[in-house]
Amino acid sequence: MMAEKEELLHAENRTDLALEAGERLRNENVVPKGLRVETLNVEQADAEITRVYVESEEAARRMGKPMGVYITIEASSLAGEDKAYHQEISALLCRQIRGFLPACKGREELLVVGLGNRAVTADALGPRAIDHLAVNRHLLALYGVKSTASGDNDCVTVLSAIEPGVMAKTGIETAEVVASITDRLKPDAVLVLDSLAAGSVSRLYSTIQISNTGIAPGSGVGNHRSAINQETLGVPVIAVGIPMVVDAATIVRDAVRSAGDSGRSDEGRRVDSQKRDCRRDWDNSDRVRGGSVSPNLSLEEFRNMYVTTKEIDEMTERLSFTLSEAINALTG
Amino acid sequence: MMAEKEELLHAENRTDLALEAGERLRNENVVPKGLRVETLNVEQADAEITRVYVESEEAARRMGKPMGVYITIEASSLAGEDKAYHQEISALLCRQIRGFLPACKGREELLVVGLGNRAVTADALGPRAIDHLAVNRHLLALYGVKSTASGDNDCVTVLSAIEPGVMAKTGIETAEVVASITDRLKPDAVLVLDSLAAGSVSRLYSTIQISNTGIAPGSGVGNHRSAINQETLGVPVIAVGIPMVVDAATIVRDAVRSAGDSGRSDEGRRVDSQKRDCRRDWDNSDRVRGGSVSPNLSLEEFRNMYVTTKEIDEMTERLSFTLSEAINALTG
Amino acid sequence: MMAEKEELLHAENRTDLALEAGERLRNENVVPKGLRVETLNVEQADAEITRVYVESEEAARRMGKPMGVYITIEASSLAGEDKAYHQEISALLCRQIRGFLPACKGREELLVVGLGNRAVTADALGPRAIDHLAVNRHLLALYGVKSTASGDNDCVTVLSAIEPGVMAKTGIETAEVVASITDRLKPDAVLVLDSLAAGSVSRLYSTIQISNTGIAPGSGVGNHRSAINQETLGVPVIAVGIPMVVDAATIVRDAVRSAGDSGRSDEGRRVDSQKRDCRRDWDNSDRVRGGSVSPNLSLEEFRNMYVTTKEIDEMTERLSFTLSEAINALTG
Amino acid sequence: MMAEKEELLHAENRTDLALEAGERLRNENVVPKGLRVETLNVEQADAEITRVYVESEEAARRMGKPMGVYITIEASSLAGEDKAYHQEISALLCRQIRGFLPACKGREELLVVGLGNRAVTADALGPRAIDHLAVNRHLLALYGVKSTASGDNDCVTVLSAIEPGVMAKTGIETAEVVASITDRLKPDAVLVLDSLAAGSVSRLYSTIQISNTGIAPGSGVGNHRSAINQETLGVPVIAVGIPMVVDAATIVRDAVRSAGDSGRSDEGRRVDSQKRDCRRDWDNSDRVRGGSVSPNLSLEEFRNMYVTTKEIDEMTERLSFTLSEAINALTG
């Protein structure tokens, strides 16, 4: 029970953005040692870059995030249609990813992983980004280096991509699929693209997080079961994500409180409902239901809900393109 | 500003379910004259049927719903996989729809409309139901009545269906498309299938509303601009819907309050952000953001958000089938 | 039987391209009066424009095409990736369409119809072109003319679009759906986009036909049952199509001949197959089957087959974009 | 050139069905040693089962198929809607697959691979079959054996599935993806589902081939580059496929011949086309084009074409379900 409360408290703080997690600690005046933040304005692109360094076990525990570096690009107009702006952000994102990549010695091989469920619009960012990707590994295999646009470059970037799908459909953990392909292709690094959950509506569609920590269990809209990181794959894993949903637990929590006592009698409902006649039903209905959410939702149910917006399809399409362009630019 | 508050208050009460709207009035002890509710238990199907009668102008105004009859089937196991249960509910739904249809004199023609946006999982219930529908209008035209399963029936039901799509893609109001086809086909009735927004998470995937009022402006996940009803189409319009999302305004409201003052300085943010250096940013960050939702969301933004769950794709697929089976059974 | 032969002969000549139909008559030295062809080279775009005028009843009968004007753009590199080339062709196509449109007096309203079946790759050209279209009718309704890119233009072009779907799914003739929407919107002209069947593989993906005759029964990959033209809609109908398949009857015919006698015993097969033992089966198998196509395919079966290529998905995506860009340019 | 002819001759004989390949040798009276065929009627299911044994190097070379056993189920009504019939065929198919599987000692793990391109209707049979599959590997991992329907069975069958996608999108050879996952999961056997190309239209949608040879290079609608078999994967590989297309080379060949001389002047065309004026163009047009296919198609172009029918989407949906039901029944 105590644990439940603990968990709920933690649930309420769920965000995939290190920036938000840090702000919350700051708001609670409990910034641990080993948590550092740097901000850098990027005038030309009307964007702001923040780096969050999680450098101690304690910081990681408090943040609920693995140790490592988390870069956030806050691009207030990212939800908009302006193509030039999206190109600028793609270029900016490309440089941030490059900064995490090992130095290229003539040739580098990158495996891009599109996480998520294509059938759920809010979770389709990764798979749709793969659709726009200019993979070239098979071409290089056939025609050799000459055929690449970057033939005149001193580093040839070889791109391949997979969409591991969802466990309910494959019966295989996403992390297992990624590890299998990585073992075989032995890329120099793995880029993982995913839809994120933010704690604040203001983050939706306007924030890009790039980290060198890979994917932690429970993160993403799909709540991945196992870690996908350098430890599990044996090569650097760079995670790139954009918040497409807001964690509902965060928002619902307060609403639940407001549902108050009415919750208690909810058990009674199923019992009553059999011997109810029309009048009594109506009289009871305020006891029976009401409150803006079912007051006895389990934690599991909280975890299971998210908030999104009506433009989710348009946003997923637009932002998946911005991500893929940044990655395509790595080969430029 | 006062109007804003008013509106917000109303926004918080947004639900497409007459049953919920009625309960809220009941909770506020303001049940108007001309609002009547009847409940009927349906043992065999572990389902409960409630009829809400909105019979006065005032009741309609207070409910925020057109005058008419709203039938609710509460089927607690509807989210589950049990096929026999879904067949029972389909049969139950079929009977409720039939009850709203004009008497069939030998032959009846029904036009089924799948409202919503196929590309947005939570809004795809209507279009996906159309996919499962056994339309026969073209076959009857080709081969005549004999070819129907209901050849031995004393009423031949002719089914046709359309997916009007979304205005952003067609440039045409959904209501205009439906009216166009109705004018041409002159069906005896129009059945409109839509994803609904509930005010309570406990309604998701477990409630079916059937009404003889058609679709009111602003209802549904897609927020239809214009009415689709007997007045606009000239034939009876039966609306069938299932809550696939919970209105976020309802839930977010309380959270917004909690965001409190921090909101005010939000304007300041953009200004500051230019001359900020790393230290000050960090010191300011609690002023800058925080609060579980952006505190200066407009009403429009509220309206634009909804809460759904991770099984949305599976639920849409399953429930669209249950709807289509009920309609196919009309021809049986 | 004689009729069958006749029909087969005609089947063999099936093509949606007036240019090919004319060439065949020419090859058979039976160019009727009232059939005229003009060719115009368009150097800059590495494309050739041909106009076929069908100006007499006899020409129409011989051609198997309605009287009217058929413009063909032969763009040999259209299947390629060169974006600049596709832009040139889009501009060229835009001018050809404009040439068929009634003069614009300040404001023109165009309804674009994407014919075909999105689920069948070779038939999805029309629906996918709609996906890329910049419809503005709803925006003009909301914000008025100012909001259009063409605000400074002396002609405002209002675009709306529909994807009528396929009869097997709607139970409604495509032509009925188009007529319904046209009656309602009363556009100045209707543009119909469709996948075509050519008689020659060399036409695939490299030819665009624009005509002022609309869609004739039996044309297109989907074989539309009814006409969609000025007579049925009451406004000018401009049809734009690209060959995505080659009519199989054309190609299969010769192969069938080669199947020769083996065909006769095919009836025998089903009979034998019951009392066959392994040895005899093997001995009989040459009588039983063989020949590169089943020799007793009905005409219906011929009509039902088409030839396409492995890049069909890529081609449909690329060419649907080229079409939509040409139409978007009408509003420029 | 001689080689070209050779190849063309071979191209014309392309079929994925061992049964057809054998018949052709029989028709040419060149049945090699080590090629054996057995037929078995299966009255109850109105289906015929044939086994082709390829037991010598020479037989394999002549057949253009690896040594092994090829089972063909000819189910004449498979294209129809009769559900009971499809269930019978699924059961029949299940037994044939079981016959190829290693004996189950308490527990067997099967990896199902859906080959092909979901975006190309004729090539989507494998991926769509995966959609209908009841994978259980993740459930067994979570809840253990009890949770399976086959808890009371003396063999627990563990199902997992992957859709490796197409190389153009991943940059990775399909065979590499399959090998990666197989290395990791170490299943007892791999089942590969694929769309096949037949040499005869009469085979479309009505024939199922099951073999213990896996997938040979160049087979399938997608023409896989590398082998997927026991040699490359280290476990038994059972391939199950249905002809969804007819190889166009087979059919086109004769048509090309008929194009005859006109072909020669085709080179001349591009030259002429520049200085052509309208009259001369028309006079030349018979020389210029004509013939039902472009006479100078390359072999590559032949290989690239296929013939299919208008019901391809409906057939793919129906048959993918029949395949998945057979595999689901393995766990029964």
XYZ file of N, CA and C in Angstrom, chain B residues 35 239 258 264:
12
model
N -36.740 15.756 -18.577
C -35.620 14.822 -18.656
C -36.015 13.561 -17.896
N -27.987 7.577 -34.813
C -26.551 7.669 -34.533
C -26.162 6.557 -33.570
N -3.915 23.646 -10.683
C -2.736 23.382 -9.850
C -1.488 24.036 -10.432
N 1.699 32.890 -15.020
C 1.815 34.316 -15.340
C 3.162 34.652 -15.974
